[in-house]
């Protein structure tokens, strides 16, 4: 068994990682930590009572290095890079779920803060499995994509060679409240979100430069992304609608089939997708249609899983020479 750990065990993505690792065929959970520690896992997550008893410690770099071959950093943005730097130097492989290693330095510092570990930033591999699989296999640091960029990029990347890059790309994205994390805020308060839906940070959200940067890296194309996220009254799930202008008329279904014909965790649908069918799974469901040169792409994922934890686990599987799908959830929470 390969010993792994989680730093940031108290959050939603930390919980999802624990749930998957409990039954993983090759990974053994050997370390759990938060910034404060001194609590049992089942106290942090009562749903795990009688399933696992495990101490959650205050994070300690030396303990991680002694007890783990690989560690998941399920930490907030800006909190991972200081810790990751020390762990890499001690030979621990890392899958970071924050934004700290997702972007080029200039893009990151424009959207977040000064970067504390530029020396390792350049070696981080972006964890979008379908497009970086071979690089992930040999990486020692993988940066998990954001949930919105995951759903958007998986939907639009096959079409970039066919779209008019001089025209703006519009992304209308909707996410369940769990995407806001555990910490309560006015916008995630029950009385605000119940029976309600609203946009936040329209055209200014920091996932837009992530989407633009990765389109440029995969296809060498500069595209202006107009990104508008919305919060919906659902616990989990993410629906992304993408609108683009084509250079010429195409068969969008054939484009998707060609791009993803060998990808077992991409499901192509013959009608617009929904979040319920992917909730609780690692799948990304896609649909596309055209009206002349107007392209519509519909993408759905579970924001906590394919948008974070299960994508991180898939990357960890590849980094440790395992089957990509080991331990990944595939049965949706329906009805």
mmCIF file of C-alpha atoms in Angstrom:
data_model
loop_
_atom_site.group_PDB
_atom_site.id
_atom_site.type_symbol
_atom_site.label_atom_id
_atom_site.label_comp_id
_atom_site.label_asym_id
_atom_site.label_seq_id
_atom_site.Cartn_x
_atom_site.Cartn_y
_atom_site.Cartn_z
ATOM 1 C CA UNK A 1 0.000 0.000 0.000
ATOM 2 C CA UNK A 2 1.105 3.555 -0.758
ATOM 3 C CA UNK A 3 0.880 5.859 2.240
ATOM 4 C CA UNK A 4 -0.790 9.210 1.588
ATOM 5 C CA UNK A 5 -2.000 12.155 3.636
ATOM 6 C CA UNK A 6 -4.358 15.107 3.500
ATOM 7 C CA UNK A 7 -3.559 18.575 4.790
ATOM 8 C CA UNK A 8 -6.816 20.496 5.042
ATOM 9 C CA UNK A 9 -8.992 17.657 6.266
ATOM 10 C CA UNK A 10 -11.720 19.864 7.715
ATOM 11 C CA UNK A 11 -13.131 21.225 4.448
ATOM 12 C CA UNK A 12 -15.538 19.796 1.895
ATOM 13 C CA UNK A 13 -12.823 18.641 -0.510
ATOM 14 C CA UNK A 14 -10.870 17.129 2.389
ATOM 15 C CA UNK A 15 -13.950 15.114 3.305
ATOM 16 C CA UNK A 16 -14.425 13.958 -0.292
ATOM 17 C CA UNK A 17 -10.822 12.788 -0.423
ATOM 18 C CA UNK A 18 -11.233 10.839 2.827
ATOM 19 C CA UNK A 19 -14.374 9.148 1.499
ATOM 20 C CA UNK A 20 -12.611 7.980 -1.651
ATOM 21 C CA UNK A 21 -9.422 6.912 0.120
ATOM 22 C CA UNK A 22 -11.330 4.745 2.613
ATOM 23 C CA UNK A 23 -11.909 2.146 -0.100
ATOM 24 C CA UNK A 24 -8.984 2.848 -2.401
ATOM 25 C CA UNK A 25 -7.276 -0.366 -3.561
ATOM 26 C CA UNK A 26 -3.700 0.967 -3.358
ATOM 27 C CA UNK A 27 -3.603 4.086 -1.170
ATOM 28 C CA UNK A 28 -3.584 3.978 2.621
ATOM 29 C CA UNK A 29 -4.512 7.106 4.527
ATOM 30 C CA UNK A 30 -1.665 7.656 6.974
ATOM 31 C CA UNK A 31 -1.808 11.344 7.885
ATOM 32 C CA UNK A 32 -4.497 13.977 8.393
ATOM 33 C CA UNK A 33 -3.877 17.566 9.400
ATOM 34 C CA UNK A 34 -5.358 21.030 9.714
ATOM 35 C CA UNK A 35 -3.808 24.296 10.838
ATOM 36 C CA UNK A 36 -4.854 23.627 14.449
ATOM 37 C CA UNK A 37 -5.250 19.838 14.742
ATOM 38 C CA UNK A 38 -6.043 18.215 18.095
ATOM 39 C CA UNK A 39 -9.347 16.674 16.978
ATOM 40 C CA UNK A 40 -10.630 13.334 15.727
ATOM 41 C CA UNK A 41 -11.755 13.025 12.123
ATOM 42 C CA UNK A 42 -15.213 11.821 13.108
ATOM 43 C CA UNK A 43 -15.654 14.957 15.204
ATOM 44 C CA UNK A 44 -14.905 17.137 12.180
ATOM 45 C CA UNK A 45 -17.166 15.038 9.948
ATOM 46 C CA UNK A 46 -19.882 13.253 11.969
ATOM 47 C CA UNK A 47 -21.004 11.364 8.855
ATOM 48 C CA UNK A 48 -17.855 9.253 9.236
ATOM 49 C CA UNK A 49 -18.769 7.991 12.723
ATOM 50 C CA UNK A 50 -18.156 4.221 13.035
ATOM 51 C CA UNK A 51 -16.536 4.206 9.578
ATOM 52 C CA UNK A 52 -13.122 5.532 10.550
ATOM 53 C CA UNK A 53 -11.382 6.720 13.712
ATOM 54 C CA UNK A 54 -8.392 8.883 12.914
ATOM 55 C CA UNK A 55 -6.567 11.716 14.684
ATOM 56 C CA UNK A 56 -6.304 15.036 12.888
ATOM 57 C CA UNK A 57 -3.029 16.698 13.802
ATOM 58 C CA UNK A 58 -1.600 20.173 13.545
ATOM 59 C CA UNK A 59 0.288 20.223 10.271
ATOM 60 C CA UNK A 60 3.973 19.358 10.598
ATOM 61 C CA UNK A 61 6.240 19.182 7.557
ATOM 62 C CA UNK A 62 8.537 16.546 9.045
ATOM 63 C CA UNK A 63 5.630 14.281 9.958
ATOM 64 C CA UNK A 64 4.235 14.524 6.433
ATOM 65 C CA UNK A 65 7.633 13.660 4.966
ATOM 66 C CA UNK A 66 8.120 10.685 7.305
ATOM 67 C CA UNK A 67 4.658 9.197 6.858
ATOM 68 C CA UNK A 68 3.601 9.977 3.284
ATOM 69 C CA UNK A 69 4.772 9.255 -0.230
ATOM 70 C CA UNK A 70 2.168 11.675 -1.552
ATOM 71 C CA UNK A 71 0.044 14.346 0.088
ATOM 72 C CA UNK A 72 -3.076 16.214 -0.966
ATOM 73 C CA UNK A 73 -3.112 19.902 -0.025
ATOM 74 C CA UNK A 74 -6.799 20.795 0.368
ATOM 75 C CA UNK A 75 -6.017 24.296 1.542
ATOM 76 C CA UNK A 76 -7.262 27.786 0.685
ATOM 77 C CA UNK A 77 -5.543 29.827 -1.976
ATOM 78 C CA UNK A 78 -2.321 31.471 -0.744
ATOM 79 C CA UNK A 79 -1.935 28.844 2.024
ATOM 80 C CA UNK A 80 -0.430 25.993 0.004
ATOM 81 C CA UNK A 81 2.707 27.406 -1.536
ATOM 82 C CA UNK A 82 4.764 27.828 1.634
ATOM 83 C CA UNK A 83 4.020 24.282 2.728
ATOM 84 C CA UNK A 84 4.404 22.777 -0.738
ATOM 85 C CA UNK A 85 7.871 24.245 -1.131
ATOM 86 C CA UNK A 86 9.092 22.495 2.023
ATOM 87 C CA UNK A 87 7.473 19.173 1.138
ATOM 88 C CA UNK A 88 8.885 19.068 -2.389
ATOM 89 C CA UNK A 89 12.351 19.604 -0.974
ATOM 90 C CA UNK A 90 11.781 16.543 1.249
ATOM 91 C CA UNK A 91 10.785 14.328 -1.668
ATOM 92 C CA UNK A 92 7.019 14.195 -1.069
ATOM 93 C CA UNK A 93 4.801 14.194 -4.151
ATOM 94 C CA UNK A 94 2.004 16.755 -4.001
ATOM 95 C CA UNK A 95 -1.417 17.295 -5.483
ATOM 96 C CA UNK A 96 -2.432 20.847 -4.630
ATOM 97 C CA UNK A 97 -6.131 21.681 -4.814
ATOM 98 C CA UNK A 98 -5.637 25.435 -4.377
ATOM 99 C CA UNK A 99 -4.829 27.963 -7.100
ATOM 100 C CA UNK A 100 -1.251 28.428 -5.919
ATOM 101 C CA UNK A 101 0.423 26.414 -8.695
ATOM 102 C CA UNK A 102 -2.220 26.542 -11.452
ATOM 103 C CA UNK A 103 -1.037 29.646 -13.244
ATOM 104 C CA UNK A 104 2.024 31.326 -14.643
ATOM 105 C CA UNK A 105 3.543 33.703 -12.122
ATOM 106 C CA UNK A 106 2.373 36.885 -13.844
ATOM 107 C CA UNK A 107 -1.205 35.618 -14.146
ATOM 108 C CA UNK A 108 -1.254 34.352 -10.562
ATOM 109 C CA UNK A 109 0.095 37.541 -9.027
ATOM 110 C CA UNK A 110 -2.368 39.682 -10.992
ATOM 111 C CA UNK A 111 -5.304 37.637 -9.688
ATOM 112 C CA UNK A 112 -4.138 36.587 -6.204
ATOM 113 C CA UNK A 113 -0.973 37.786 -4.464
ATOM 114 C CA UNK A 114 2.832 37.692 -4.729
ATOM 115 C CA UNK A 115 4.002 34.100 -5.173
ATOM 116 C CA UNK A 116 6.192 32.652 -2.419
ATOM 117 C CA UNK A 117 7.583 29.711 -4.385
ATOM 118 C CA UNK A 118 8.413 30.784 -7.944
ATOM 119 C CA UNK A 119 11.189 28.205 -8.048
ATOM 120 C CA UNK A 120 8.719 25.316 -8.115
ATOM 121 C CA UNK A 121 5.921 27.117 -9.927
ATOM 122 C CA UNK A 122 7.454 26.339 -13.294
ATOM 123 C CA UNK A 123 7.528 22.579 -12.712
ATOM 124 C CA UNK A 124 3.911 22.259 -11.586
ATOM 125 C CA UNK A 125 1.727 20.298 -14.032
ATOM 126 C CA UNK A 126 -1.852 21.440 -14.560
ATOM 127 C CA UNK A 127 -4.107 18.608 -13.444
ATOM 128 C CA UNK A 128 -6.639 18.588 -16.292
ATOM 129 C CA UNK A 129 -6.251 14.870 -16.889
ATOM 130 C CA UNK A 130 -7.420 14.558 -20.495
ATOM 131 C CA UNK A 131 -4.912 17.171 -21.710
ATOM 132 C CA UNK A 132 -1.935 16.648 -19.391
ATOM 133 C CA UNK A 133 -2.022 12.906 -18.682
ATOM 134 C CA UNK A 134 1.516 12.052 -19.764
ATOM 135 C CA UNK A 135 3.034 15.038 -17.935
ATOM 136 C CA UNK A 136 1.132 14.132 -14.755
ATOM 137 C CA UNK A 137 2.580 10.613 -14.799
ATOM 138 C CA UNK A 138 6.094 11.956 -14.227
ATOM 139 C CA UNK A 139 5.239 14.999 -12.099
ATOM 140 C CA UNK A 140 6.085 15.538 -8.460
ATOM 141 C CA UNK A 141 3.747 18.554 -8.180
ATOM 142 C CA UNK A 142 0.295 18.669 -9.768
ATOM 143 C CA UNK A 143 -1.933 21.732 -9.563
ATOM 144 C CA UNK A 144 -5.617 20.855 -9.513
ATOM 145 C CA UNK A 145 -7.674 23.046 -11.882
ATOM 146 C CA UNK A 146 -10.492 25.206 -10.599
ATOM 147 C CA UNK A 147 -13.956 23.677 -10.823
ATOM 148 C CA UNK A 148 -15.273 26.289 -13.263
ATOM 149 C CA UNK A 149 -12.201 26.042 -15.528
ATOM 150 C CA UNK A 150 -12.478 22.227 -15.498
ATOM 151 C CA UNK A 151 -16.049 22.234 -16.796
ATOM 152 C CA UNK A 152 -15.354 25.082 -19.221
ATOM 153 C CA UNK A 153 -12.091 23.782 -20.675
ATOM 154 C CA UNK A 154 -13.349 20.230 -21.158
ATOM 155 C CA UNK A 155 -16.273 21.724 -23.078
ATOM 156 C CA UNK A 156 -14.539 24.311 -25.241
ATOM 157 C CA UNK A 157 -11.019 22.980 -25.911
ATOM 158 C CA UNK A 158 -12.087 20.607 -28.722
ATOM 159 C CA UNK A 159 -13.653 23.565 -30.558
ATOM 160 C CA UNK A 160 -10.866 26.145 -30.308
ATOM 161 C CA UNK A 161 -9.456 25.344 -33.790
ATOM 162 C CA UNK A 162 -12.905 26.042 -35.268
ATOM 163 C CA UNK A 163 -13.960 29.219 -33.452
ATOM 164 C CA UNK A 164 -13.382 32.812 -34.435
ATOM 165 C CA UNK A 165 -10.849 33.864 -31.800
ATOM 166 C CA UNK A 166 -11.424 37.527 -32.659
ATOM 167 C CA UNK A 167 -14.930 37.195 -31.231
ATOM 168 C CA UNK A 168 -15.356 37.030 -27.448
ATOM 169 C CA UNK A 169 -16.105 33.727 -25.717
ATOM 170 C CA UNK A 170 -19.029 33.867 -23.288
ATOM 171 C CA UNK A 171 -19.230 31.464 -20.351
ATOM 172 C CA UNK A 172 -22.368 31.325 -18.204
ATOM 173 C CA UNK A 173 -21.560 29.146 -15.169
ATOM 174 C CA UNK A 174 -23.750 27.997 -12.293
ATOM 175 C CA UNK A 175 -22.528 26.204 -9.158
ATOM 176 C CA UNK A 176 -23.937 24.682 -5.995
ATOM 177 C CA UNK A 177 -23.235 26.457 -2.710
ATOM 178 C CA UNK A 178 -20.582 23.937 -1.621
ATOM 179 C CA UNK A 179 -18.297 25.604 -4.152
ATOM 180 C CA UNK A 180 -18.099 28.576 -1.789
ATOM 181 C CA UNK A 181 -16.502 26.363 0.885
ATOM 182 C CA UNK A 182 -17.429 25.764 4.493
ATOM 183 C CA UNK A 183 -16.952 29.280 5.794
ATOM 184 C CA UNK A 184 -20.267 31.115 6.048
ATOM 185 C CA UNK A 185 -20.742 34.350 4.151
ATOM 186 C CA UNK A 186 -23.688 36.595 3.376
ATOM 187 C CA UNK A 187 -24.069 35.175 -0.126
ATOM 188 C CA UNK A 188 -24.020 31.540 1.064
ATOM 189 C CA UNK A 189 -26.404 32.145 3.981
ATOM 190 C CA UNK A 190 -29.594 30.060 3.703
ATOM 191 C CA UNK A 191 -31.902 33.051 3.568
ATOM 192 C CA UNK A 192 -29.862 34.567 0.748
ATOM 193 C CA UNK A 193 -29.528 31.551 -1.526
ATOM 194 C CA UNK A 194 -32.769 29.658 -0.825
ATOM 195 C CA UNK A 195 -35.245 30.081 -3.714
ATOM 196 C CA UNK A 196 -32.733 32.405 -5.335
ATOM 197 C CA UNK A 197 -30.065 32.623 -8.007
ATOM 198 C CA UNK A 198 -27.617 35.430 -8.730
ATOM 199 C CA UNK A 199 -24.400 36.276 -10.525
ATOM 200 C CA UNK A 200 -21.272 37.218 -8.619
ATOM 201 C CA UNK A 201 -18.073 38.890 -9.827
ATOM 202 C CA UNK A 202 -19.434 39.045 -13.398
ATOM 203 C CA UNK A 203 -16.681 39.591 -15.983
ATOM 204 C CA UNK A 204 -14.136 40.029 -13.168
ATOM 205 C CA UNK A 205 -13.866 36.532 -11.667
ATOM 206 C CA UNK A 206 -10.300 35.216 -11.356
ATOM 207 C CA UNK A 207 -11.144 31.952 -13.104
ATOM 208 C CA UNK A 208 -11.395 33.854 -16.417
ATOM 209 C CA UNK A 209 -7.614 34.346 -16.725
ATOM 210 C CA UNK A 210 -7.125 30.671 -15.823
ATOM 211 C CA UNK A 211 -9.370 29.646 -18.709
ATOM 212 C CA UNK A 212 -7.658 32.066 -21.100
ATOM 213 C CA UNK A 213 -4.189 30.903 -20.085
ATOM 214 C CA UNK A 214 -4.943 27.202 -20.553
ATOM 215 C CA UNK A 215 -6.589 27.736 -23.946
ATOM 216 C CA UNK A 216 -3.417 29.519 -25.004
ATOM 217 C CA UNK A 217 -1.191 26.727 -23.669
ATOM 218 C CA UNK A 218 -3.133 23.893 -25.312
ATOM 219 C CA UNK A 219 -3.894 25.532 -28.654
ATOM 220 C CA UNK A 220 -1.658 28.600 -28.874
ATOM 221 C CA UNK A 221 -4.764 30.736 -29.324
ATOM 222 C CA UNK A 222 -5.523 34.021 -27.599
ATOM 223 C CA UNK A 223 -9.207 34.169 -26.708
ATOM 224 C CA UNK A 224 -11.058 36.811 -24.719
ATOM 225 C CA UNK A 225 -13.167 35.013 -22.091
ATOM 226 C CA UNK A 226 -16.232 36.743 -20.657
ATOM 227 C CA UNK A 227 -16.977 34.658 -17.584
ATOM 228 C CA UNK A 228 -20.095 35.087 -15.429
ATOM 229 C CA UNK A 229 -20.535 32.690 -12.474
ATOM 230 C CA UNK A 230 -23.824 32.237 -10.627
ATOM 231 C CA UNK A 231 -24.716 30.680 -7.281
ATOM 232 C CA UNK A 232 -27.730 28.352 -7.314
ATOM 233 C CA UNK A 233 -29.754 26.860 -4.435
ATOM 234 C CA UNK A 234 -28.185 23.400 -4.690
ATOM 235 C CA UNK A 235 -25.632 21.694 -2.467
ATOM 236 C CA UNK A 236 -23.362 20.438 -5.235
ATOM 237 C CA UNK A 237 -23.099 20.349 -8.989
ATOM 238 C CA UNK A 238 -21.991 22.699 -11.716
ATOM 239 C CA UNK A 239 -23.521 23.598 -15.071
ATOM 240 C CA UNK A 240 -21.547 25.615 -17.611
ATOM 241 C CA UNK A 241 -23.002 27.036 -20.828
ATOM 242 C CA UNK A 242 -20.462 28.258 -23.376
ATOM 243 C CA UNK A 243 -21.256 30.483 -26.362
ATOM 244 C CA UNK A 244 -18.803 31.042 -29.214
ATOM 245 C CA UNK A 245 -18.718 32.169 -32.848
ATOM 246 C CA UNK A 246 -17.402 29.673 -35.393
ATOM 247 C CA UNK A 247 -15.259 30.411 -38.433
ATOM 248 C CA UNK A 248 -17.337 27.945 -40.462
ATOM 249 C CA UNK A 249 -20.209 25.536 -39.917
ATOM 250 C CA UNK A 250 -19.228 22.223 -38.283
ATOM 251 C CA UNK A 251 -20.723 19.036 -36.893
ATOM 252 C CA UNK A 252 -20.210 19.671 -33.140
ATOM 253 C CA UNK A 253 -21.103 16.136 -32.093
ATOM 254 C CA UNK A 254 -18.438 14.699 -34.371
ATOM 255 C CA UNK A 255 -15.865 17.132 -32.977
ATOM 256 C CA UNK A 256 -16.600 15.989 -29.409
ATOM 257 C CA UNK A 257 -16.610 12.314 -30.391
ATOM 258 C CA UNK A 258 -13.200 12.639 -32.028
ATOM 259 C CA UNK A 259 -11.749 14.546 -29.074
ATOM 260 C CA UNK A 260 -12.988 12.205 -26.362
ATOM 261 C CA UNK A 261 -13.546 8.815 -28.017
ATOM 262 C CA UNK A 262 -11.016 7.121 -25.708
ATOM 263 C CA UNK A 263 -11.871 9.043 -22.516
ATOM 264 C CA UNK A 264 -13.866 6.894 -20.098
ATOM 265 C CA UNK A 265 -14.829 9.743 -17.758
ATOM 266 C CA UNK A 266 -16.223 12.047 -20.454
ATOM 267 C CA UNK A 267 -19.814 11.237 -21.404
ATOM 268 C CA UNK A 268 -21.316 12.754 -24.539
ATOM 269 C CA UNK A 269 -25.041 13.429 -24.390
ATOM 270 C CA UNK A 270 -27.622 13.891 -27.144
ATOM 271 C CA UNK A 271 -29.430 16.643 -25.219
ATOM 272 C CA UNK A 272 -28.366 19.457 -22.867
ATOM 273 C CA UNK A 273 -26.774 18.070 -19.711
ATOM 274 C CA UNK A 274 -27.884 18.380 -16.087
ATOM 275 C CA UNK A 275 -26.057 18.483 -12.762
ATOM 276 C CA UNK A 276 -27.985 15.638 -11.111
ATOM 277 C CA UNK A 277 -26.553 13.021 -13.462
ATOM 278 C CA UNK A 278 -22.969 13.867 -12.505
ATOM 279 C CA UNK A 279 -23.452 14.630 -8.779
ATOM 280 C CA UNK A 280 -21.344 12.241 -6.740
ATOM 281 C CA UNK A 281 -19.225 11.133 -9.713
ATOM 282 C CA UNK A 282 -15.995 11.857 -11.555
ATOM 283 C CA UNK A 283 -17.807 12.194 -14.887
ATOM 284 C CA UNK A 284 -17.998 15.278 -17.048
ATOM 285 C CA UNK A 285 -21.102 15.269 -19.256
ATOM 286 C CA UNK A 286 -20.981 17.267 -22.494
ATOM 287 C CA UNK A 287 -23.421 18.354 -25.191
ATOM 288 C CA UNK A 288 -22.944 20.711 -28.130
ATOM 289 C CA UNK A 289 -25.145 22.242 -30.834
ATOM 290 C CA UNK A 290 -24.826 24.870 -33.564
ATOM 291 C CA UNK A 291 -27.091 27.413 -35.215
ATOM 292 C CA UNK A 292 -25.124 28.305 -38.305
ATOM 293 C CA UNK A 293 -21.873 29.734 -36.941
ATOM 294 C CA UNK A 294 -23.205 30.108 -33.406
ATOM 295 C CA UNK A 295 -21.849 27.380 -31.087
ATOM 296 C CA UNK A 296 -23.404 26.281 -27.792
ATOM 297 C CA UNK A 297 -21.610 23.845 -25.466
ATOM 298 C CA UNK A 298 -23.237 22.465 -22.307
ATOM 299 C CA UNK A 299 -20.990 20.956 -19.605
ATOM 300 C CA UNK A 300 -21.832 19.443 -16.200
ATOM 301 C CA UNK A 301 -19.650 18.179 -13.367
ATOM 302 C CA UNK A 302 -19.736 17.672 -9.614
ATOM 303 C CA UNK A 303 -17.882 20.748 -8.380
ATOM 304 C CA UNK A 304 -16.458 18.974 -5.305
ATOM 305 C CA UNK A 305 -15.367 15.852 -7.184
ATOM 306 C CA UNK A 306 -14.469 16.319 -10.848
ATOM 307 C CA UNK A 307 -13.976 19.980 -10.021
ATOM 308 C CA UNK A 308 -11.621 19.231 -7.116
ATOM 309 C CA UNK A 309 -11.211 16.018 -5.097
ATOM 310 C CA UNK A 310 -11.717 13.187 -7.594
ATOM 311 C CA UNK A 311 -9.666 14.994 -10.215
ATOM 312 C CA UNK A 312 -6.923 15.276 -7.577
ATOM 313 C CA UNK A 313 -7.199 11.555 -6.859
ATOM 314 C CA UNK A 314 -7.024 10.695 -10.562
ATOM 315 C CA UNK A 315 -3.833 12.741 -10.786
ATOM 316 C CA UNK A 316 -2.406 10.997 -7.714
ATOM 317 C CA UNK A 317 -3.179 7.617 -9.274
ATOM 318 C CA UNK A 318 -1.210 8.547 -12.378
ATOM 319 C CA UNK A 319 1.693 10.020 -10.375
ATOM 320 C CA UNK A 320 2.068 6.758 -8.465
ATOM 321 C CA UNK A 321 1.830 4.483 -11.501
ATOM 322 C CA UNK A 322 -1.708 3.264 -10.799
ATOM 323 C CA UNK A 323 -4.776 2.939 -12.967
ATOM 324 C CA UNK A 324 -6.246 6.409 -13.439
ATOM 325 C CA UNK A 325 -9.706 5.316 -12.358
ATOM 326 C CA UNK A 326 -8.726 3.585 -9.108
ATOM 327 C CA UNK A 327 -11.105 4.622 -6.345
ATOM 328 C CA UNK A 328 -13.006 7.182 -8.421
ATOM 329 C CA UNK A 329 -16.782 7.415 -7.833
ATOM 330 C CA UNK A 330 -18.978 6.685 -10.856
ATOM 331 C CA UNK A 331 -22.531 6.245 -9.499
ATOM 332 C CA UNK A 332 -24.526 9.452 -9.348
ATOM 333 C CA UNK A 333 -26.618 10.670 -6.405
ATOM 334 C CA UNK A 334 -30.022 10.084 -8.049
ATOM 335 C CA UNK A 335 -32.920 10.481 -7.751
#
